[in-house]
Amino acid sequence: MKPTDFRRRLRAGEQLIGTMVTLPTAATAEILADAGFDWLFVDAEHGPLDSGDLLGILQAVGDRVPCIVRVPQCDEGWIKRVLDLGAQGVIVPQTNTPELVADVVRYARYAPVGSRGVGLARAHGYG
């Protein structure tokens, strides 16, 4: 499913079925991507996943299923890194105030709306 289809389906209120990925193995995510889920919830908050694990998972899944990554905390570096690795979105824990929500949105969006920059990463097609 294309990221734009995922967003459209979410906004339409369509029921989308997903599962959590907590194991740091790309093969597990690859199997789940072929199992018929609409999306994958990749847990970098409670799971043992680091940036290298996330990259492997996102590469193994590719464009077959949108991956949303839960980052460990509301942190600009984590949010930007996960999106640059190719995640279609982030889940940020403990965003309990309007100010924190505004921070998350700013970190995730490109300038001039946000503070995210462009680099040579997966999300940018390496250029």
Tab-separated table of C-alpha atoms in Angstrom:
chain	number	residue	atom	x	y	z
A	1	MET	CA	0.000	0.000	0.000
A	2	LYS	CA	1.332	3.418	-0.884
A	3	PRO	CA	1.829	5.851	2.023
A	4	THR	CA	-0.766	8.162	0.444
A	5	ASP	CA	-3.297	5.296	0.416
A	6	PHE	CA	-2.558	4.559	4.077
A	7	ARG	CA	-3.134	8.191	5.029
A	8	ARG	CA	-6.322	8.396	2.955
A	9	ARG	CA	-7.687	5.217	4.518
A	10	LEU	CA	-6.872	6.467	8.031
A	11	ARG	CA	-8.563	9.806	7.394
A	12	ALA	CA	-11.618	8.019	6.001
A	13	GLY	CA	-11.957	6.154	9.294
A	14	GLU	CA	-11.415	2.805	7.640
A	15	GLN	CA	-10.566	-0.051	9.985
A	16	LEU	CA	-6.952	-1.033	9.351
A	17	ILE	CA	-5.468	-4.170	10.867
A	18	GLY	CA	-1.867	-4.118	12.045
A	19	THR	CA	0.461	-5.863	14.418
A	20	MET	CA	3.453	-4.945	16.530
A	21	VAL	CA	7.027	-5.671	15.562
A	22	THR	CA	9.227	-5.953	18.645
A	23	LEU	CA	11.884	-8.421	17.559
A	24	PRO	CA	15.100	-6.952	16.130
A	25	THR	CA	15.088	-9.192	13.055
A	26	ALA	CA	14.319	-8.074	9.545
A	27	ALA	CA	13.110	-11.571	8.632
A	28	THR	CA	10.286	-11.385	11.174
A	29	ALA	CA	9.111	-8.062	9.745
A	30	GLU	CA	9.348	-9.451	6.227
A	31	ILE	CA	7.100	-12.384	7.168
A	32	LEU	CA	4.589	-10.021	8.808
A	33	ALA	CA	4.611	-7.762	5.730
A	34	ASP	CA	3.460	-10.732	3.644
A	35	ALA	CA	0.854	-11.905	6.168
A	36	GLY	CA	-1.859	-9.514	5.001
A	37	PHE	CA	-1.659	-6.728	7.585
A	38	ASP	CA	-2.563	-3.189	6.555
A	39	TRP	CA	0.268	-1.678	8.604
A	40	LEU	CA	3.030	-2.581	11.056
A	41	PHE	CA	3.593	-0.937	14.442
A	42	VAL	CA	7.365	-1.070	14.968
A	43	ASP	CA	8.126	-0.595	18.659
A	44	ALA	CA	11.404	1.190	19.405
A	45	GLU	CA	10.132	2.365	22.797
A	46	HIS	CA	9.714	-0.930	24.652
A	47	GLY	CA	11.493	-3.238	22.225
A	48	PRO	CA	15.259	-3.700	21.867
A	49	LEU	CA	15.375	-1.915	18.503
A	50	ASP	CA	18.139	0.527	17.634
A	51	SER	CA	18.642	2.513	14.418
A	52	GLY	CA	20.383	-0.386	12.661
A	53	ASP	CA	17.544	-2.770	13.521
A	54	LEU	CA	14.966	-0.242	12.327
A	55	LEU	CA	16.794	0.237	9.034
A	56	GLY	CA	16.858	-3.518	8.435
A	57	ILE	CA	13.169	-3.861	9.277
A	58	LEU	CA	12.134	-0.966	7.046
A	59	GLN	CA	14.272	-2.251	4.165
A	60	ALA	CA	12.868	-5.783	4.512
A	61	VAL	CA	9.283	-4.530	4.480
A	62	GLY	CA	9.883	-2.024	1.693
A	63	ASP	CA	6.749	-0.540	0.167
A	64	ARG	CA	4.547	-3.573	0.821
A	65	VAL	CA	3.119	-2.386	4.151
A	66	PRO	CA	3.344	1.025	5.847
A	67	CYS	CA	5.491	0.976	8.982
A	68	ILE	CA	4.769	3.354	11.830
A	69	VAL	CA	7.552	3.490	14.429
A	70	ARG	CA	6.994	4.263	18.100
A	71	VAL	CA	10.053	6.195	19.201
A	72	PRO	CA	11.300	5.996	22.809
A	73	GLN	CA	10.452	9.600	23.665
A	74	CYS	CA	9.582	13.008	22.268
A	75	ASP	CA	13.048	13.660	20.906
A	76	GLU	CA	13.851	15.628	17.767
A	77	GLY	CA	16.765	13.372	16.824
A	78	TRP	CA	14.779	10.139	17.159
A	79	ILE	CA	11.809	11.453	15.216
A	80	LYS	CA	13.884	12.815	12.340
A	81	ARG	CA	16.110	9.707	12.210
A	82	VAL	CA	13.178	7.275	12.067
A	83	LEU	CA	11.474	9.247	9.303
A	84	ASP	CA	14.757	9.476	7.372
A	85	LEU	CA	15.100	5.686	7.627
A	86	GLY	CA	11.808	5.407	5.726
A	87	ALA	CA	9.052	5.041	8.332
A	88	GLN	CA	5.705	6.347	7.109
A	89	GLY	CA	5.025	7.915	10.483
A	90	VAL	CA	5.820	7.991	14.171
A	91	ILE	CA	4.007	7.315	17.382
A	92	VAL	CA	5.422	9.439	20.170
A	93	PRO	CA	4.720	8.363	23.761
A	94	GLN	CA	3.805	10.731	26.551
A	95	THR	CA	2.759	13.633	24.337
A	96	ASN	CA	0.382	14.929	26.976
A	97	THR	CA	0.392	18.646	26.254
A	98	PRO	CA	-0.373	20.809	23.237
A	99	GLU	CA	3.205	22.077	23.363
A	100	LEU	CA	4.656	18.561	23.027
A	101	VAL	CA	2.288	17.762	20.164
A	102	ALA	CA	3.411	20.958	18.405
A	103	ASP	CA	7.050	19.898	18.906
A	104	VAL	CA	6.372	16.479	17.333
A	105	VAL	CA	4.694	18.063	14.318
A	106	ARG	CA	7.554	20.556	13.915
A	107	TYR	CA	10.204	17.792	14.111
A	108	ALA	CA	8.372	15.640	11.550
A	109	ARG	CA	7.669	18.293	8.911
A	110	TYR	CA	10.044	19.924	6.488
A	111	ALA	CA	10.809	23.652	6.546
A	112	PRO	CA	9.283	26.149	6.360
A	113	VAL	CA	6.439	24.475	8.316
A	114	GLY	CA	8.762	22.367	10.455
A	115	SER	CA	12.403	21.897	11.353
A	116	ARG	CA	13.136	18.656	9.518
A	117	GLY	CA	15.912	18.896	6.969
A	118	VAL	CA	16.640	16.952	3.806
A	119	GLY	CA	19.631	14.645	3.585
A	120	LEU	CA	20.806	11.667	1.607
A	121	ALA	CA	18.613	9.086	3.300
A	122	ARG	CA	16.112	6.366	2.385
A	123	ALA	CA	13.139	8.701	2.805
A	124	HIS	CA	14.641	11.066	0.242
A	125	GLY	CA	15.540	8.408	-2.301
A	126	TYR	CA	19.228	8.956	-1.409
A	127	GLY	CA	19.177	12.314	-3.079
